[in-house]
Each structure stands twice: as C-alpha cells, then as structure tokens.
Amino acid sequence: MKPESRHAVCPGSFDPVTYGHLDIIRRTSQLYDEVWVAVFHNASKNAVFTVEERLELLRETTADIPNVRVASFRGLVVDFCAEHRVGVIVKGVRAVSDFDYELQMAQMNYGLRGIETVMMPTNPLYSFLSSSMVKDAAKWGGDISPHVPEIVQRRLVERMSQD
C-alpha cells in the first residue's frame, strides 16, 4: 500500500511530553491532513512513565487537535509508517547536534523504505527543553510548570515523590 504524503508521524519516547513536543505536534498538524504521534517502546531507556501512561498523557494533551492520532510501536519507525500509510516523518530539531543525529536517521529511513523526513526547527521558547531536563528538575523539586502541561506536571511530581 502506497504511503500518503499528506500523512505524517512525530515519533519519540515522550517521557514526559513537554511543551516543546506539543509545539512540534501542533505545527505539524497544520501542515498535514493526519498526524500520528507514535510512542516507541525502548527497553534500553529507563522510563519514568509506562508506554500506556505516555499514550494517555499524549491523548489528553492533544485532544484539542482533531487530526492527531496517538499510538505506540516497537521496531522501526519506517515499519510504523508502512502499516499506517504515513509518508513523512517529522522531527523537531533544537540544535546542530540534533540535526547531525536526525540527518543520519533520515538517510537510513529513506534508504530502508523511501520515507522522507522533515526537520522542523524548534520554537526558540523551547530550544533548551528536553524531557530529561524536566525529569531532573522535577526530581529535585524544581518548578516545571512553564515546561509541561498541568496534567503532566501533576503526574510527574507524583511519580517522582514515590522514588
């Protein structure tokens, strides 16, 4: 089945979803007819939230964007693309270091399945933001409210207090 060029995927771990992620998702939704937000299973990462919890948080925080779908996947993002008829992978790029890594991934994905990658520069408001930094700040009692939606903040602070 031929992929749809008007369908895109924003893949990632989203542990947790931040305003930076949501900005890329929202901007992508304005460019494509259908946008999949795909949470990947990565056993090598020490996740704070389960895949199911991340899916739930993404569904809540993207509920106001009608053309966004949320799903999880294992394996290669290009296989997810083939299964869901997605023609474009959209990746947020914060800095040159992100670009170097994403360029290699884009070339591999194109070589594997001919799937294009669009690299979207991050809004300058979120150029420093990462899920790792948010988790670290939450762990030590920092105010993460400017960086994540309230539901994410509440769940993350609750989770970090259990450790």
mmCIF file of N, CA and C in Angstrom, residues 44-132:
data_model
loop_
_atom_site.group_PDB
_atom_site.id
_atom_site.type_symbol
_atom_site.label_atom_id
_atom_site.label_comp_id
_atom_site.label_asym_id
_atom_site.label_seq_id
_atom_site.Cartn_x
_atom_site.Cartn_y
_atom_site.Cartn_z
ATOM 1 N N SER A 44 15.920 -0.070 26.417
ATOM 2 C CA SER A 44 17.226 0.399 26.881
ATOM 3 C C SER A 44 17.127 1.709 27.657
ATOM 4 N N LYS A 45 15.999 2.408 27.548
ATOM 5 C CA LYS A 45 15.809 3.656 28.302
ATOM 6 C C LYS A 45 15.094 3.345 29.613
ATOM 7 N N ASN A 46 15.479 4.073 30.636
ATOM 8 C CA ASN A 46 14.846 3.923 31.942
ATOM 9 C C ASN A 46 13.699 4.926 32.034
ATOM 10 N N ALA A 47 12.521 4.548 31.590
ATOM 11 C CA ALA A 47 11.385 5.459 31.504
ATOM 12 C C ALA A 47 10.749 5.691 32.870
ATOM 13 N N VAL A 48 10.263 6.902 33.065
ATOM 14 C CA VAL A 48 9.510 7.242 34.274
ATOM 15 C C VAL A 48 8.074 6.749 34.126
ATOM 16 N N PHE A 49 7.501 6.947 32.929
ATOM 17 C CA PHE A 49 6.128 6.535 32.663
ATOM 18 C C PHE A 49 6.107 5.306 31.756
ATOM 19 N N THR A 50 5.143 4.448 31.968
ATOM 20 C CA THR A 50 4.957 3.314 31.068
ATOM 21 C C THR A 50 4.489 3.830 29.711
ATOM 22 N N VAL A 51 4.587 2.991 28.712
ATOM 23 C CA VAL A 51 4.108 3.377 27.382
ATOM 24 C C VAL A 51 2.627 3.738 27.457
ATOM 25 N N GLU A 52 1.846 2.954 28.188
ATOM 26 C CA GLU A 52 0.409 3.216 28.307
ATOM 27 C C GLU A 52 0.147 4.572 28.955
ATOM 28 N N GLU A 53 0.928 4.916 29.985
ATOM 29 C CA GLU A 53 0.765 6.223 30.636
ATOM 30 C C GLU A 53 1.136 7.358 29.685
ATOM 31 N N ARG A 54 2.195 7.178 28.898
ATOM 32 C CA ARG A 54 2.593 8.206 27.939
ATOM 33 C C ARG A 54 1.525 8.385 26.865
ATOM 34 N N LEU A 55 0.943 7.273 26.416
ATOM 35 C CA LEU A 55 -0.153 7.366 25.442
ATOM 36 C C LEU A 55 -1.317 8.155 26.024
ATOM 37 N N GLU A 56 -1.663 7.855 27.259
ATOM 38 C CA GLU A 56 -2.773 8.554 27.929
ATOM 39 C C GLU A 56 -2.492 10.054 28.042
ATOM 40 N N LEU A 57 -1.274 10.417 28.463
ATOM 41 C CA LEU A 57 -0.920 11.833 28.597
ATOM 42 C C LEU A 57 -0.936 12.533 27.237
ATOM 43 N N LEU A 58 -0.457 11.853 26.212
ATOM 44 C CA LEU A 58 -0.488 12.448 24.870
ATOM 45 C C LEU A 58 -1.914 12.613 24.364
ATOM 46 N N ARG A 59 -2.764 11.635 24.616
ATOM 47 C CA ARG A 59 -4.164 11.763 24.185
ATOM 48 C C ARG A 59 -4.826 12.953 24.876
ATOM 49 N N GLU A 60 -4.547 13.119 26.169
ATOM 50 C CA GLU A 60 -5.135 14.248 26.902
ATOM 51 C C GLU A 60 -4.606 15.587 26.402
ATOM 52 N N THR A 61 -3.309 15.662 26.161
ATOM 53 C CA THR A 61 -2.705 16.952 25.817
ATOM 54 C C THR A 61 -2.858 17.311 24.340
ATOM 55 N N THR A 62 -3.297 16.366 23.507
ATOM 56 C CA THR A 62 -3.548 16.660 22.089
ATOM 57 C C THR A 62 -5.027 16.545 21.733
ATOM 58 N N ALA A 63 -5.873 16.399 22.727
ATOM 59 C CA ALA A 63 -7.306 16.187 22.485
ATOM 60 C C ALA A 63 -7.940 17.322 21.679
ATOM 61 N N ASP A 64 -7.369 18.510 21.755
ATOM 62 C CA ASP A 64 -7.932 19.657 21.032
ATOM 63 C C ASP A 64 -7.444 19.765 19.585
ATOM 64 N N ILE A 65 -6.641 18.800 19.149
ATOM 65 C CA ILE A 65 -6.121 18.821 17.777
ATOM 66 C C ILE A 65 -6.796 17.671 17.029
ATOM 67 N N PRO A 66 -7.810 17.982 16.221
ATOM 68 C CA PRO A 66 -8.664 16.929 15.659
ATOM 69 C C PRO A 66 -7.985 15.940 14.712
ATOM 70 N N ASN A 67 -6.902 16.326 14.061
ATOM 71 C CA ASN A 67 -6.281 15.424 13.090
ATOM 72 C C ASN A 67 -5.075 14.666 13.650
ATOM 73 N N VAL A 68 -4.959 14.616 14.976
ATOM 74 C CA VAL A 68 -3.862 13.893 15.622
ATOM 75 C C VAL A 68 -4.364 12.555 16.157
ATOM 76 N N ARG A 69 -3.588 11.518 15.875
ATOM 77 C CA ARG A 69 -3.842 10.164 16.385
ATOM 78 C C ARG A 69 -2.635 9.761 17.211
ATOM 79 N N VAL A 70 -2.848 9.003 18.273
ATOM 80 C CA VAL A 70 -1.761 8.583 19.155
ATOM 81 C C VAL A 70 -1.699 7.064 19.171
ATOM 82 N N ALA A 71 -0.489 6.531 19.041
ATOM 83 C CA ALA A 71 -0.298 5.078 19.041
ATOM 84 C C ALA A 71 1.104 4.772 19.560
ATOM 85 N N SER A 72 1.358 3.498 19.809
ATOM 86 C CA SER A 72 2.700 3.069 20.198
ATOM 87 C C SER A 72 3.233 2.110 19.135
ATOM 88 N N PHE A 73 4.535 1.888 19.170
ATOM 89 C CA PHE A 73 5.126 0.934 18.233
ATOM 90 C C PHE A 73 6.418 0.372 18.786
ATOM 91 N N ARG A 74 6.755 -0.799 18.286
ATOM 92 C CA ARG A 74 8.046 -1.444 18.546
ATOM 93 C C ARG A 74 8.746 -1.574 17.211
ATOM 94 N N GLY A 75 10.031 -1.451 17.223
ATOM 95 C CA GLY A 75 10.777 -1.664 15.988
ATOM 96 C C GLY A 75 11.081 -0.378 15.266
ATOM 97 N N LEU A 76 11.102 -0.483 13.940
ATOM 98 C CA LEU A 76 11.498 0.639 13.095
ATOM 99 C C LEU A 76 10.339 1.582 12.816
ATOM 100 N N VAL A 77 10.604 2.875 12.878
ATOM 101 C CA VAL A 77 9.564 3.861 12.586
ATOM 102 C C VAL A 77 9.082 3.726 11.141
ATOM 103 N N VAL A 78 9.949 3.285 10.233
ATOM 104 C CA VAL A 78 9.525 3.125 8.835
ATOM 105 C C VAL A 78 8.507 1.996 8.692
ATOM 106 N N ASP A 79 8.580 1.000 9.571
ATOM 107 C CA ASP A 79 7.568 -0.067 9.556
ATOM 108 C C ASP A 79 6.230 0.467 10.064
ATOM 109 N N PHE A 80 6.290 1.345 11.077
ATOM 110 C CA PHE A 80 5.073 2.025 11.540
ATOM 111 C C PHE A 80 4.475 2.828 10.391
ATOM 112 N N CYS A 81 5.326 3.537 9.664
ATOM 113 C CA CYS A 81 4.870 4.343 8.526
ATOM 114 C C CYS A 81 4.166 3.467 7.488
ATOM 115 N N ALA A 82 4.748 2.337 7.166
ATOM 116 C CA ALA A 82 4.155 1.441 6.174
ATOM 117 C C ALA A 82 2.804 0.920 6.651
ATOM 118 N N GLU A 83 2.734 0.544 7.920
ATOM 119 C CA GLU A 83 1.493 -0.004 8.482
ATOM 120 C C GLU A 83 0.361 1.025 8.489
ATOM 121 N N HIS A 84 0.698 2.304 8.695
ATOM 122 C CA HIS A 84 -0.315 3.356 8.819
ATOM 123 C C HIS A 84 -0.384 4.276 7.588
ATOM 124 N N ARG A 85 0.281 3.877 6.508
ATOM 125 C CA ARG A 85 0.286 4.639 5.252
ATOM 126 C C ARG A 85 0.777 6.081 5.450
ATOM 127 N N VAL A 86 1.828 6.221 6.235
ATOM 128 C CA VAL A 86 2.421 7.528 6.525
ATOM 129 C C VAL A 86 3.599 7.752 5.581
ATOM 130 N N GLY A 87 3.642 8.928 4.952
ATOM 131 C CA GLY A 87 4.703 9.222 4.001
ATOM 132 C C GLY A 87 5.821 10.094 4.514
ATOM 133 N N VAL A 88 5.651 10.703 5.696
ATOM 134 C CA VAL A 88 6.623 11.682 6.181
ATOM 135 C C VAL A 88 6.832 11.511 7.685
ATOM 136 N N ILE A 89 8.088 11.538 8.086
ATOM 137 C CA ILE A 89 8.470 11.571 9.499
ATOM 138 C C ILE A 89 8.836 13.023 9.813
ATOM 139 N N VAL A 90 8.274 13.577 10.875
ATOM 140 C CA VAL A 90 8.606 14.947 11.279
ATOM 141 C C VAL A 90 9.359 14.884 12.601
ATOM 142 N N LYS A 91 10.521 15.533 12.614
ATOM 143 C CA LYS A 91 11.354 15.562 13.811
ATOM 144 C C LYS A 91 11.650 17.004 14.191
ATOM 145 N N GLY A 92 11.511 17.309 15.460
ATOM 146 C CA GLY A 92 11.901 18.615 15.968
ATOM 147 C C GLY A 92 13.409 18.657 16.143
ATOM 148 N N VAL A 93 14.010 19.779 15.763
ATOM 149 C CA VAL A 93 15.463 19.933 15.855
ATOM 150 C C VAL A 93 15.756 21.173 16.685
ATOM 151 N N ARG A 94 16.453 20.971 17.807
ATOM 152 C CA ARG A 94 16.774 22.075 18.707
ATOM 153 C C ARG A 94 18.110 22.722 18.398
ATOM 154 N N ALA A 95 19.082 21.914 18.008
ATOM 155 C CA ALA A 95 20.448 22.415 17.821
ATOM 156 C C ALA A 95 21.153 21.606 16.738
ATOM 157 N N VAL A 96 22.370 22.032 16.410
ATOM 158 C CA VAL A 96 23.153 21.342 15.387
ATOM 159 C C VAL A 96 23.378 19.883 15.770
ATOM 160 N N SER A 97 23.574 19.620 17.052
ATOM 161 C CA SER A 97 23.785 18.238 17.492
ATOM 162 C C SER A 97 22.558 17.376 17.194
ATOM 163 N N ASP A 98 21.349 17.922 17.371
ATOM 164 C CA ASP A 98 20.130 17.197 16.992
ATOM 165 C C ASP A 98 20.119 16.937 15.490
ATOM 166 N N PHE A 99 20.487 17.964 14.717
ATOM 167 C CA PHE A 99 20.458 17.845 13.266
ATOM 168 C C PHE A 99 21.400 16.734 12.789
ATOM 169 N N ASP A 100 22.612 16.682 13.348
ATOM 170 C CA ASP A 100 23.574 15.651 12.948
ATOM 171 C C ASP A 100 22.994 14.257 13.145
ATOM 172 N N TYR A 101 22.403 14.025 14.297
ATOM 173 C CA TYR A 101 21.816 12.715 14.594
ATOM 174 C C TYR A 101 20.611 12.443 13.698
ATOM 175 N N GLU A 102 19.717 13.410 13.585
ATOM 176 C CA GLU A 102 18.491 13.227 12.807
ATOM 177 C C GLU A 102 18.775 13.064 11.313
ATOM 178 N N LEU A 103 19.826 13.713 10.818
ATOM 179 C CA LEU A 103 20.197 13.552 9.411
ATOM 180 C C LEU A 103 20.590 12.106 9.118
ATOM 181 N N GLN A 104 21.361 11.528 10.010
ATOM 182 C CA GLN A 104 21.745 10.118 9.835
ATOM 183 C C GLN A 104 20.520 9.208 9.853
ATOM 184 N N MET A 105 19.610 9.475 10.797
ATOM 185 C CA MET A 105 18.386 8.674 10.874
ATOM 186 C C MET A 105 17.535 8.866 9.621
ATOM 187 N N ALA A 106 17.430 10.101 9.146
ATOM 188 C CA ALA A 106 16.637 10.392 7.951
ATOM 189 C C ALA A 106 17.192 9.646 6.743
ATOM 190 N N GLN A 107 18.500 9.639 6.603
ATOM 191 C CA GLN A 107 19.112 8.941 5.480
ATOM 192 C C GLN A 107 18.888 7.432 5.580
ATOM 193 N N MET A 108 18.977 6.892 6.768
ATOM 194 C CA MET A 108 18.726 5.463 6.965
ATOM 195 C C MET A 108 17.269 5.141 6.648
ATOM 196 N N ASN A 109 16.347 5.939 7.158
ATOM 197 C CA ASN A 109 14.919 5.692 6.921
ATOM 198 C C ASN A 109 14.571 5.790 5.441
ATOM 199 N N TYR A 110 15.182 6.734 4.751
ATOM 200 C CA TYR A 110 14.935 6.844 3.315
ATOM 201 C C TYR A 110 15.495 5.623 2.590
ATOM 202 N N GLY A 111 16.670 5.198 3.007
ATOM 203 C CA GLY A 111 17.276 4.017 2.402
ATOM 204 C C GLY A 111 16.493 2.739 2.664
ATOM 205 N N LEU A 112 15.891 2.633 3.834
ATOM 206 C CA LEU A 112 15.132 1.422 4.181
ATOM 207 C C LEU A 112 13.798 1.328 3.454
ATOM 208 N N ARG A 113 13.070 2.447 3.389
ATOM 209 C CA ARG A 113 11.704 2.398 2.858
ATOM 210 C C ARG A 113 11.313 3.575 1.980
ATOM 211 N N GLY A 114 12.242 4.480 1.723
ATOM 212 C CA GLY A 114 11.903 5.640 0.909
ATOM 213 C C GLY A 114 11.017 6.648 1.623
ATOM 214 N N ILE A 115 11.039 6.617 2.958
ATOM 215 C CA ILE A 115 10.226 7.551 3.754
ATOM 216 C C ILE A 115 11.012 8.842 3.948
ATOM 217 N N GLU A 116 10.379 9.958 3.611
ATOM 218 C CA GLU A 116 11.008 11.268 3.770
ATOM 219 C C GLU A 116 10.958 11.711 5.228
ATOM 220 N N THR A 117 11.922 12.548 5.616
ATOM 221 C CA THR A 117 11.949 13.160 6.943
ATOM 222 C C THR A 117 11.964 14.670 6.781
ATOM 223 N N VAL A 118 11.098 15.333 7.525
ATOM 224 C CA VAL A 118 11.083 16.793 7.586
ATOM 225 C C VAL A 118 11.599 17.182 8.963
ATOM 226 N N MET A 119 12.604 18.036 8.976
ATOM 227 C CA MET A 119 13.151 18.509 10.249
ATOM 228 C C MET A 119 12.612 19.898 10.507
ATOM 229 N N MET A 120 11.896 20.023 11.605
ATOM 230 C CA MET A 120 11.244 21.283 11.952
ATOM 231 C C MET A 120 12.029 21.958 13.079
ATOM 232 N N PRO A 121 12.524 23.154 12.822
ATOM 233 C CA PRO A 121 13.233 23.857 13.893
ATOM 234 C C PRO A 121 12.296 24.111 15.074
ATOM 235 N N THR A 122 12.815 23.880 16.247
ATOM 236 C CA THR A 122 12.046 24.093 17.461
ATOM 237 C C THR A 122 11.792 25.583 17.669
ATOM 238 N N ASN A 123 10.628 25.893 18.192
ATOM 239 C CA ASN A 123 10.322 27.258 18.603
ATOM 240 C C ASN A 123 11.416 27.688 19.595
ATOM 241 N N PRO A 124 11.995 28.875 19.424
ATOM 242 C CA PRO A 124 13.060 29.321 20.332
ATOM 243 C C PRO A 124 12.671 29.263 21.820
ATOM 244 N N LEU A 125 11.383 29.380 22.107
ATOM 245 C CA LEU A 125 10.949 29.275 23.507
ATOM 246 C C LEU A 125 11.292 27.928 24.126
ATOM 247 N N TYR A 126 11.431 26.902 23.284
ATOM 248 C CA TYR A 126 11.639 25.539 23.774
ATOM 249 C C TYR A 126 12.980 24.955 23.332
ATOM 250 N N SER A 127 13.883 25.791 22.829
ATOM 251 C CA SER A 127 15.116 25.278 22.239
ATOM 252 C C SER A 127 16.023 24.568 23.251
ATOM 253 N N PHE A 128 15.890 24.858 24.507
ATOM 254 C CA PHE A 128 16.719 24.243 25.551
ATOM 255 C C PHE A 128 16.029 23.049 26.205
ATOM 256 N N LEU A 129 14.757 22.860 25.911
ATOM 257 C CA LEU A 129 13.906 21.944 26.669
ATOM 258 C C LEU A 129 14.078 20.496 26.226
ATOM 259 N N SER A 130 14.220 19.618 27.208
ATOM 260 C CA SER A 130 14.240 18.190 26.933
ATOM 261 C C SER A 130 13.492 17.473 28.051
ATOM 262 N N SER A 131 12.980 16.306 27.740
ATOM 263 C CA SER A 131 12.292 15.503 28.753
ATOM 264 C C SER A 131 13.225 15.164 29.904
ATOM 265 N N SER A 132 14.477 14.894 29.589
ATOM 266 C CA SER A 132 15.460 14.557 30.634
ATOM 267 C C SER A 132 15.640 15.706 31.616
#
